[in-house]
Amino acid sequence: MVLLRLDSHALSRSRFALSPLAETLGAAIALSRPCTDTWLAPWHARHHAAFRARLDADPFARGMVALISSTKYLPDHVSFPPPGGMRTRLHEELAQMARVPDEAVGASLQLAVEASWERHDLGAWLTGHDWAGRTAELFRHIWDTYLAADWPRRRALLERDVTYRAGLLAAYGWPRAVERMNRHSVWVGADAIRFSNRPGHDRVVGPEGMLFVPCTRAGRGTWLCEAPGLPYALVYPARGTGDLQSAGAGPRNQALARLIGTGRTAILRALESPATSSELAAELDLSLGTVGGHLAVLREAELVVGERTGRRVVYRRTEAGEVLATGRTTMAGGGTATR
């Protein structure tokens, strides 16, 4: 069991961040395997064959992706804490990656091999030099070829997760905001987060605080990023990467679409977690005006409500909207009833 122990100032300075590098890492793992996530299925189907062909043509890329896809220890040079908070750009992270010397990369890769559940022969593909630079080139290719066009949709979902957890933080504090970041994360005592059940040494988070980084469900669960001079970063799966493409599938959803329309059905289902109109527009690939019109009708019907948070208006389903969208209602005591 690994604990992150926070000192007395760490909580007040901890914050959220985004990491295009984490998305790229997850995308590489997802594309190297058969797809088991329906949210990723259309994207995976478009790119899987081309990515496999790219790996087959480059032993270094094939070996690197195979290793990071099958180890409990991610190599340090692919798991940096994001340096720019919510505005982190991939080129910043790749610049950090490319500066890591071969000696450090080799030592980290050896630890990854020892923690892998598969056999790996580093000597078969870890040849030449500038291994971090070559990894950065591989990640740049993955981003440009397979991720850049999908980034607005993913970013909207990640920002929604941050909005949701920031609301929990404001209302209840960090223990609730950290709750269910993954199936293992839990607040322990007054000053520690358990983020893994695997053996390992605890870390102490100093007065600079730490970063919490949502990532779409692309290959891995939760991992810890650390680097000299940067705060620890905990990467965790974002909420809401359910089957957004299937909003119109199934008898219940088809009936709901006939009742209130396909656009309003998609919005009602997308509000599984609260979102702004801009986030909904990006996620559903609709114009802001179209989303605004649908939201106005849903508000008049008392199926959604909007609550102002700073300059943002965040929408969520009402109890009636929850019943209509899911058939479930929350009962006193925290249980649910299905209708």
mmCIF file of C-alpha atoms in Angstrom:
data_model
loop_
_atom_site.group_PDB
_atom_site.id
_atom_site.type_symbol
_atom_site.label_atom_id
_atom_site.label_comp_id
_atom_site.label_asym_id
_atom_site.label_seq_id
_atom_site.Cartn_x
_atom_site.Cartn_y
_atom_site.Cartn_z
ATOM 1 C CA MET A 1 0.000 0.000 0.000
ATOM 2 C CA VAL A 2 1.436 3.380 -1.051
ATOM 3 C CA LEU A 3 0.490 6.569 0.788
ATOM 4 C CA LEU A 4 0.983 10.198 -0.171
ATOM 5 C CA ARG A 5 1.513 12.057 3.104
ATOM 6 C CA LEU A 6 0.733 15.777 2.956
ATOM 7 C CA ASP A 7 2.291 18.337 5.268
ATOM 8 C CA SER A 8 0.227 21.096 6.906
ATOM 9 C CA HIS A 9 0.534 23.479 3.915
ATOM 10 C CA ALA A 10 0.229 20.962 1.092
ATOM 11 C CA LEU A 11 -3.568 20.846 0.928
ATOM 12 C CA SER A 12 -4.010 24.594 0.571
ATOM 13 C CA ARG A 13 -1.604 24.639 -2.383
ATOM 14 C CA SER A 14 -2.706 21.478 -4.176
ATOM 15 C CA ARG A 15 -4.524 22.008 -7.460
ATOM 16 C CA PHE A 16 -5.748 20.437 -10.684
ATOM 17 C CA ALA A 17 -3.844 20.268 -13.968
ATOM 18 C CA LEU A 18 -4.137 18.795 -17.463
ATOM 19 C CA SER A 19 -1.472 16.744 -19.210
ATOM 20 C CA PRO A 20 -1.476 16.130 -22.979
ATOM 21 C CA LEU A 21 1.501 13.845 -22.296
ATOM 22 C CA ALA A 22 -0.639 11.610 -20.061
ATOM 23 C CA GLU A 23 -3.292 11.480 -22.800
ATOM 24 C CA THR A 24 -0.639 10.522 -25.344
ATOM 25 C CA LEU A 25 0.741 7.823 -23.088
ATOM 26 C CA GLY A 26 -2.736 6.409 -22.577
ATOM 27 C CA ALA A 27 -3.477 6.583 -26.303
ATOM 28 C CA ALA A 28 -0.322 4.622 -27.136
ATOM 29 C CA ILE A 29 -1.338 1.872 -24.727
ATOM 30 C CA ALA A 30 -4.939 1.810 -25.947
ATOM 31 C CA LEU A 31 -3.983 1.656 -29.622
ATOM 32 C CA SER A 32 -1.525 -1.179 -29.030
ATOM 33 C CA ARG A 33 -4.313 -3.446 -27.727
ATOM 34 C CA PRO A 34 -7.754 -4.632 -28.800
ATOM 35 C CA CYS A 35 -10.355 -2.091 -27.693
ATOM 36 C CA THR A 36 -12.465 -2.952 -24.636
ATOM 37 C CA ASP A 37 -13.824 0.567 -23.959
ATOM 38 C CA THR A 38 -16.930 1.543 -25.896
ATOM 39 C CA TRP A 39 -16.218 5.253 -25.396
ATOM 40 C CA LEU A 40 -12.982 4.809 -27.348
ATOM 41 C CA ALA A 41 -14.299 2.320 -29.928
ATOM 42 C CA PRO A 42 -14.846 4.639 -32.952
ATOM 43 C CA TRP A 43 -11.510 6.411 -32.385
ATOM 44 C CA HIS A 44 -9.718 3.081 -31.891
ATOM 45 C CA ALA A 45 -11.249 1.589 -35.035
ATOM 46 C CA ARG A 46 -10.000 4.522 -37.133
ATOM 47 C CA HIS A 47 -6.402 4.353 -35.951
ATOM 48 C CA HIS A 48 -5.525 0.888 -34.596
ATOM 49 C CA ALA A 49 -4.281 -0.665 -37.850
ATOM 50 C CA ALA A 50 -2.148 2.335 -38.812
ATOM 51 C CA PHE A 51 -0.605 2.491 -35.354
ATOM 52 C CA ARG A 52 0.260 -1.204 -35.381
ATOM 53 C CA ALA A 53 1.891 -0.736 -38.789
ATOM 54 C CA ARG A 54 3.912 2.185 -37.382
ATOM 55 C CA LEU A 55 5.166 -0.001 -34.533
ATOM 56 C CA ASP A 56 5.995 -2.894 -36.858
ATOM 57 C CA ALA A 57 8.218 -0.565 -38.876
ATOM 58 C CA ASP A 58 10.188 0.726 -35.857
ATOM 59 C CA PRO A 59 11.689 -1.744 -33.329
ATOM 60 C CA PHE A 60 12.419 1.049 -30.823
ATOM 61 C CA ALA A 61 8.811 2.291 -30.871
ATOM 62 C CA ARG A 62 7.470 -1.261 -30.719
ATOM 63 C CA GLY A 63 9.644 -2.156 -27.742
ATOM 64 C CA MET A 64 8.911 1.063 -25.852
ATOM 65 C CA VAL A 65 5.127 0.783 -26.271
ATOM 66 C CA ALA A 66 5.155 -2.923 -25.392
ATOM 67 C CA LEU A 67 7.003 -2.174 -22.154
ATOM 68 C CA ILE A 68 4.906 0.767 -20.975
ATOM 69 C CA SER A 69 1.794 -1.285 -21.784
ATOM 70 C CA SER A 70 2.781 -4.172 -19.536
ATOM 71 C CA THR A 71 4.435 -2.867 -16.385
ATOM 72 C CA LYS A 72 3.462 -1.671 -12.929
ATOM 73 C CA TYR A 73 6.296 0.884 -13.041
ATOM 74 C CA LEU A 74 6.077 3.544 -15.725
ATOM 75 C CA PRO A 75 9.512 4.753 -16.848
ATOM 76 C CA ASP A 76 10.260 8.171 -15.405
ATOM 77 C CA HIS A 77 10.856 9.852 -18.777
ATOM 78 C CA VAL A 78 7.250 9.222 -19.910
ATOM 79 C CA SER A 79 5.536 10.290 -16.671
ATOM 80 C CA PHE A 80 6.507 13.873 -15.857
ATOM 81 C CA PRO A 81 4.271 16.118 -13.735
ATOM 82 C CA PRO A 82 2.669 18.703 -16.069
ATOM 83 C CA PRO A 83 4.504 22.043 -15.728
ATOM 84 C CA GLY A 84 1.741 24.417 -16.868
ATOM 85 C CA GLY A 85 -1.261 23.593 -14.703
ATOM 86 C CA MET A 86 -4.551 23.610 -16.626
ATOM 87 C CA ARG A 87 -2.781 25.257 -19.582
ATOM 88 C CA THR A 88 0.000 22.710 -20.019
ATOM 89 C CA ARG A 89 0.991 22.193 -23.654
ATOM 90 C CA LEU A 90 2.465 19.026 -25.115
ATOM 91 C CA HIS A 91 5.573 20.767 -26.422
ATOM 92 C CA GLU A 92 6.485 21.776 -22.849
ATOM 93 C CA GLU A 93 6.224 18.191 -21.654
ATOM 94 C CA LEU A 94 8.088 16.746 -24.632
ATOM 95 C CA ALA A 95 10.882 19.257 -24.105
ATOM 96 C CA GLN A 96 11.259 17.944 -20.543
ATOM 97 C CA MET A 97 11.224 14.380 -21.813
ATOM 98 C CA ALA A 98 13.872 14.963 -24.483
ATOM 99 C CA ARG A 99 16.361 16.335 -21.935
ATOM 100 C CA VAL A 100 16.595 13.108 -19.903
ATOM 101 C CA PRO A 101 20.049 11.508 -20.401
ATOM 102 C CA ASP A 102 20.405 7.965 -21.700
ATOM 103 C CA GLU A 103 21.815 6.730 -18.372
ATOM 104 C CA ALA A 104 18.669 7.766 -16.513
ATOM 105 C CA VAL A 105 16.371 6.381 -19.211
ATOM 106 C CA GLY A 106 18.156 3.037 -19.211
ATOM 107 C CA ALA A 107 17.986 2.696 -15.422
ATOM 108 C CA SER A 108 14.281 3.555 -15.407
ATOM 109 C CA LEU A 109 13.516 1.125 -18.231
ATOM 110 C CA GLN A 110 15.259 -1.649 -16.308
ATOM 111 C CA LEU A 111 12.982 -0.990 -13.309
ATOM 112 C CA ALA A 112 9.989 -1.139 -15.650
ATOM 113 C CA VAL A 113 11.177 -4.503 -17.009
ATOM 114 C CA GLU A 114 11.517 -5.870 -13.464
ATOM 115 C CA ALA A 115 7.958 -4.712 -12.672
ATOM 116 C CA SER A 116 6.463 -6.095 -15.898
ATOM 117 C CA TRP A 117 4.196 -9.131 -16.135
ATOM 118 C CA GLU A 118 5.712 -9.953 -19.544
ATOM 119 C CA ARG A 119 9.242 -10.741 -20.725
ATOM 120 C CA HIS A 120 11.190 -7.925 -22.396
ATOM 121 C CA ASP A 121 14.620 -7.956 -24.037
ATOM 122 C CA LEU A 122 15.897 -4.384 -23.860
ATOM 123 C CA GLY A 123 18.955 -5.298 -25.898
ATOM 124 C CA ALA A 124 16.790 -6.178 -28.877
ATOM 125 C CA TRP A 125 15.495 -2.633 -29.364
ATOM 126 C CA LEU A 126 17.266 -0.228 -26.988
ATOM 127 C CA THR A 127 20.061 0.562 -29.433
ATOM 128 C CA GLY A 128 21.847 3.722 -30.509
ATOM 129 C CA HIS A 129 21.481 6.777 -28.285
ATOM 130 C CA ASP A 130 19.179 9.721 -27.433
ATOM 131 C CA TRP A 131 16.455 7.384 -26.169
ATOM 132 C CA ALA A 132 14.464 10.153 -24.508
ATOM 133 C CA GLY A 133 14.574 12.266 -27.673
ATOM 134 C CA ARG A 134 13.390 9.319 -29.763
ATOM 135 C CA THR A 135 10.580 8.663 -27.310
ATOM 136 C CA ALA A 136 9.572 12.323 -27.568
ATOM 137 C CA GLU A 137 9.482 12.012 -31.372
ATOM 138 C CA LEU A 138 7.273 8.922 -31.046
ATOM 139 C CA PHE A 139 4.887 10.707 -28.689
ATOM 140 C CA ARG A 140 4.756 13.736 -31.003
ATOM 141 C CA HIS A 141 3.800 11.415 -33.888
ATOM 142 C CA ILE A 142 1.073 9.772 -31.796
ATOM 143 C CA TRP A 143 -0.350 13.151 -30.812
ATOM 144 C CA ASP A 144 -0.262 14.685 -34.302
ATOM 145 C CA THR A 145 -1.580 11.600 -36.091
ATOM 146 C CA TYR A 146 -4.102 10.089 -33.691
ATOM 147 C CA LEU A 147 -4.940 12.546 -30.899
ATOM 148 C CA ALA A 148 -4.880 16.186 -32.008
ATOM 149 C CA ALA A 149 -8.238 16.022 -33.789
ATOM 150 C CA ASP A 150 -9.840 14.268 -30.803
ATOM 151 C CA TRP A 151 -8.309 16.581 -28.183
ATOM 152 C CA PRO A 152 -11.192 19.133 -28.013
ATOM 153 C CA ARG A 153 -13.632 16.343 -27.093
ATOM 154 C CA ARG A 154 -11.257 14.887 -24.541
ATOM 155 C CA ARG A 155 -10.313 18.255 -23.080
ATOM 156 C CA ALA A 156 -13.985 19.141 -22.585
ATOM 157 C CA LEU A 157 -14.496 15.917 -20.663
ATOM 158 C CA LEU A 158 -11.385 16.517 -18.538
ATOM 159 C CA GLU A 159 -12.462 20.066 -17.723
ATOM 160 C CA ARG A 160 -15.861 18.724 -16.698
ATOM 161 C CA ASP A 161 -14.193 16.379 -14.253
ATOM 162 C CA VAL A 162 -12.212 19.267 -12.778
ATOM 163 C CA THR A 163 -15.410 21.339 -12.474
ATOM 164 C CA TYR A 164 -17.115 18.466 -10.679
ATOM 165 C CA ARG A 165 -14.261 17.884 -8.235
ATOM 166 C CA ALA A 166 -13.700 21.589 -7.659
ATOM 167 C CA GLY A 167 -17.337 21.757 -6.558
ATOM 168 C CA LEU A 168 -16.761 18.906 -4.112
ATOM 169 C CA LEU A 169 -13.611 20.633 -2.888
ATOM 170 C CA ALA A 170 -15.413 23.917 -2.261
ATOM 171 C CA ALA A 171 -18.301 22.250 -0.454
ATOM 172 C CA TYR A 172 -16.630 19.417 1.455
ATOM 173 C CA GLY A 173 -12.826 19.702 1.219
ATOM 174 C CA TRP A 174 -10.157 17.499 -0.336
ATOM 175 C CA PRO A 175 -11.284 14.151 1.136
ATOM 176 C CA ARG A 176 -14.488 14.253 -0.936
ATOM 177 C CA ALA A 177 -12.725 15.654 -4.002
ATOM 178 C CA VAL A 178 -10.234 12.757 -3.911
ATOM 179 C CA GLU A 179 -12.937 10.166 -3.288
ATOM 180 C CA ARG A 180 -13.275 7.623 -6.098
ATOM 181 C CA MET A 181 -10.491 9.008 -8.254
ATOM 182 C CA ASN A 182 -9.887 5.333 -8.787
ATOM 183 C CA ARG A 183 -11.034 2.151 -7.093
ATOM 184 C CA HIS A 184 -8.106 2.284 -4.642
ATOM 185 C CA SER A 185 -7.846 5.995 -3.795
ATOM 186 C CA VAL A 186 -9.122 6.937 -0.365
ATOM 187 C CA TRP A 187 -8.336 9.502 2.291
ATOM 188 C CA VAL A 188 -6.494 7.938 5.231
ATOM 189 C CA GLY A 189 -6.552 9.701 8.590
ATOM 190 C CA ALA A 190 -6.043 13.459 8.540
ATOM 191 C CA ASP A 191 -3.138 13.875 6.166
ATOM 192 C CA ALA A 192 -2.649 11.001 3.711
ATOM 193 C CA ILE A 193 -4.021 9.660 0.427
ATOM 194 C CA ARG A 194 -3.831 5.966 -0.412
ATOM 195 C CA PHE A 195 -3.640 5.695 -4.181
ATOM 196 C CA SER A 196 -2.368 2.141 -4.660
ATOM 197 C CA ASN A 197 -2.599 -1.264 -3.007
ATOM 198 C CA ARG A 198 0.728 -2.298 -4.506
ATOM 199 C CA PRO A 199 3.839 -2.519 -2.337
ATOM 200 C CA GLY A 200 5.979 0.608 -2.329
ATOM 201 C CA HIS A 201 7.383 3.388 -0.222
ATOM 202 C CA ASP A 202 5.292 6.330 0.945
ATOM 203 C CA ARG A 203 5.917 9.844 -0.411
ATOM 204 C CA VAL A 204 5.781 13.104 1.520
ATOM 205 C CA VAL A 205 4.119 16.019 -0.259
ATOM 206 C CA GLY A 206 5.771 19.268 0.813
ATOM 207 C CA PRO A 207 4.430 22.813 1.098
ATOM 208 C CA GLU A 208 4.278 23.215 -2.700
ATOM 209 C CA GLY A 209 1.274 20.861 -2.702
ATOM 210 C CA MET A 210 0.508 18.363 -5.460
ATOM 211 C CA LEU A 211 -1.303 18.156 -8.778
ATOM 212 C CA PHE A 212 -4.387 16.103 -9.552
ATOM 213 C CA VAL A 213 -4.525 15.285 -13.268
ATOM 214 C CA PRO A 214 -7.618 13.712 -14.902
ATOM 215 C CA CYS A 215 -7.064 11.495 -17.923
ATOM 216 C CA THR A 216 -9.563 9.807 -20.233
ATOM 217 C CA ARG A 217 -9.767 6.051 -19.911
ATOM 218 C CA ALA A 218 -7.063 5.299 -22.397
ATOM 219 C CA GLY A 219 -5.187 2.224 -21.312
ATOM 220 C CA ARG A 220 -4.121 2.714 -17.695
ATOM 221 C CA GLY A 221 -5.743 3.518 -14.372
ATOM 222 C CA THR A 222 -3.878 5.733 -11.886
ATOM 223 C CA TRP A 223 -0.196 6.584 -11.781
ATOM 224 C CA LEU A 224 2.086 8.925 -9.885
ATOM 225 C CA CYS A 225 4.393 11.357 -11.695
ATOM 226 C CA GLU A 226 7.462 12.758 -10.009
ATOM 227 C CA ALA A 227 10.498 14.743 -11.136
ATOM 228 C CA PRO A 228 13.106 16.905 -9.375
ATOM 229 C CA GLY A 229 11.895 20.448 -8.803
ATOM 230 C CA LEU A 230 8.255 19.685 -9.647
ATOM 231 C CA PRO A 231 5.334 18.751 -7.379
ATOM 232 C CA TYR A 232 4.011 15.203 -7.357
ATOM 233 C CA ALA A 233 1.156 14.646 -9.813
ATOM 234 C CA LEU A 234 -1.507 11.956 -9.426
ATOM 235 C CA VAL A 235 -3.037 10.969 -12.775
ATOM 236 C CA TYR A 236 -6.495 9.424 -12.431
ATOM 237 C CA PRO A 237 -9.363 8.375 -14.762
ATOM 238 C CA ALA A 238 -11.815 11.184 -15.479
ATOM 239 C CA ARG A 239 -15.502 10.702 -14.831
ATOM 240 C CA GLY A 240 -17.898 10.442 -17.730
ATOM 241 C CA THR A 241 -15.946 8.394 -20.272
ATOM 242 C CA GLY A 242 -18.980 6.204 -20.628
ATOM 243 C CA ASP A 243 -20.492 5.260 -23.937
ATOM 244 C CA LEU A 244 -21.327 8.763 -25.140
ATOM 245 C CA GLN A 245 -21.771 7.484 -28.671
ATOM 246 C CA SER A 246 -24.597 5.192 -27.584
ATOM 247 C CA ALA A 247 -26.839 7.986 -26.335
ATOM 248 C CA GLY A 248 -29.375 7.047 -28.975
ATOM 249 C CA ALA A 249 -29.046 3.261 -28.565
ATOM 250 C CA GLY A 250 -31.348 0.975 -26.641
ATOM 251 C CA PRO A 251 -35.147 0.926 -26.356
ATOM 252 C CA ARG A 252 -35.270 3.369 -23.430
ATOM 253 C CA ASN A 253 -33.122 5.997 -25.125
ATOM 254 C CA GLN A 254 -34.913 5.625 -28.447
ATOM 255 C CA ALA A 255 -38.236 6.166 -26.670
ATOM 256 C CA LEU A 256 -36.822 9.162 -24.798
ATOM 257 C CA ALA A 257 -35.560 10.640 -28.084
ATOM 258 C CA ARG A 258 -39.039 10.329 -29.579
ATOM 259 C CA LEU A 259 -40.450 12.064 -26.507
ATOM 260 C CA ILE A 260 -38.097 15.052 -26.153
ATOM 261 C CA GLY A 261 -35.900 14.896 -29.273
ATOM 262 C CA THR A 262 -32.463 13.414 -29.953
ATOM 263 C CA GLY A 263 -30.548 16.613 -29.156
ATOM 264 C CA ARG A 264 -32.160 17.140 -25.768
ATOM 265 C CA THR A 265 -31.790 13.416 -25.009
ATOM 266 C CA ALA A 266 -28.049 13.606 -25.743
ATOM 267 C CA ILE A 267 -27.663 16.631 -23.466
ATOM 268 C CA LEU A 268 -29.685 15.072 -20.659
ATOM 269 C CA ARG A 269 -27.575 11.911 -20.812
ATOM 270 C CA ALA A 270 -24.324 13.883 -21.067
ATOM 271 C CA LEU A 271 -25.204 15.611 -17.796
ATOM 272 C CA GLU A 272 -24.350 12.432 -15.901
ATOM 273 C CA SER A 273 -21.829 14.817 -14.386
ATOM 274 C CA PRO A 274 -22.378 18.610 -14.302
ATOM 275 C CA ALA A 275 -21.135 20.670 -17.241
ATOM 276 C CA THR A 276 -21.241 24.144 -18.772
ATOM 277 C CA SER A 277 -22.905 24.823 -22.107
ATOM 278 C CA SER A 278 -19.482 25.215 -23.742
ATOM 279 C CA GLU A 279 -18.338 21.849 -22.412
ATOM 280 C CA LEU A 280 -21.511 20.196 -23.680
ATOM 281 C CA ALA A 281 -21.102 21.801 -27.105
ATOM 282 C CA ALA A 282 -17.525 20.526 -27.418
ATOM 283 C CA GLU A 283 -18.387 17.047 -26.162
ATOM 284 C CA LEU A 284 -21.440 16.557 -28.382
ATOM 285 C CA ASP A 285 -20.080 18.437 -31.414
ATOM 286 C CA LEU A 286 -23.009 20.875 -31.415
ATOM 287 C CA SER A 287 -23.067 24.636 -31.793
ATOM 288 C CA LEU A 288 -23.254 26.700 -28.620
ATOM 289 C CA GLY A 289 -26.563 28.160 -29.803
ATOM 290 C CA THR A 290 -28.077 24.724 -30.325
ATOM 291 C CA VAL A 291 -26.991 23.599 -26.870
ATOM 292 C CA GLY A 292 -28.331 26.803 -25.329
ATOM 293 C CA GLY A 293 -31.718 26.301 -26.971
ATOM 294 C CA HIS A 294 -31.985 22.719 -25.765
ATOM 295 C CA LEU A 295 -30.926 23.699 -22.249
ATOM 296 C CA ALA A 296 -33.593 26.415 -22.144
ATOM 297 C CA VAL A 297 -36.303 23.851 -22.929
ATOM 298 C CA LEU A 298 -34.908 21.364 -20.397
ATOM 299 C CA ARG A 299 -34.810 24.078 -17.722
ATOM 300 C CA GLU A 300 -38.411 25.111 -18.433
ATOM 301 C CA ALA A 301 -39.400 21.468 -18.040
ATOM 302 C CA GLU A 302 -37.470 21.383 -14.732
ATOM 303 C CA LEU A 303 -35.279 18.548 -15.960
ATOM 304 C CA VAL A 304 -32.023 20.504 -15.473
ATOM 305 C CA VAL A 305 -30.928 23.471 -13.377
ATOM 306 C CA GLY A 306 -28.051 25.901 -13.834
ATOM 307 C CA GLU A 307 -25.904 27.111 -10.950
ATOM 308 C CA ARG A 308 -23.417 29.960 -11.266
ATOM 309 C CA THR A 309 -19.842 29.219 -10.176
ATOM 310 C CA GLY A 310 -17.762 32.342 -10.649
ATOM 311 C CA ARG A 311 -18.191 33.304 -14.300
ATOM 312 C CA ARG A 312 -19.434 29.864 -15.303
ATOM 313 C CA VAL A 313 -22.957 28.453 -15.259
ATOM 314 C CA VAL A 314 -22.816 24.735 -14.521
ATOM 315 C CA TYR A 315 -25.826 22.607 -15.430
ATOM 316 C CA ARG A 316 -26.924 19.402 -13.724
ATOM 317 C CA ARG A 317 -29.908 17.087 -13.878
ATOM 318 C CA THR A 318 -32.728 17.568 -11.395
ATOM 319 C CA GLU A 319 -34.345 14.606 -9.662
ATOM 320 C CA ALA A 320 -36.945 14.529 -12.441
ATOM 321 C CA GLY A 321 -34.199 14.678 -15.064
ATOM 322 C CA GLU A 322 -32.356 11.834 -13.341
ATOM 323 C CA VAL A 323 -35.443 9.639 -13.405
ATOM 324 C CA LEU A 324 -36.128 10.435 -17.061
ATOM 325 C CA ALA A 325 -32.531 9.855 -18.160
ATOM 326 C CA THR A 326 -31.770 6.722 -16.141
ATOM 327 C CA GLY A 327 -34.968 5.373 -14.612
ATOM 328 C CA ARG A 328 -33.357 5.697 -11.185
ATOM 329 C CA THR A 329 -34.099 8.022 -8.304
ATOM 330 C CA THR A 330 -32.066 8.555 -5.138
ATOM 331 C CA MET A 331 -33.920 7.542 -1.999
ATOM 332 C CA ALA A 332 -33.409 8.745 1.545
ATOM 333 C CA GLY A 333 -30.425 6.975 3.046
ATOM 334 C CA GLY A 334 -28.445 6.947 -0.206
ATOM 335 C CA GLY A 335 -30.050 3.966 -1.952
ATOM 336 C CA THR A 336 -31.494 3.975 -5.431
ATOM 337 C CA ALA A 337 -34.762 2.808 -6.867
ATOM 338 C CA THR A 338 -35.290 1.739 -10.474
ATOM 339 C CA ARG A 339 -38.516 2.484 -12.259
#
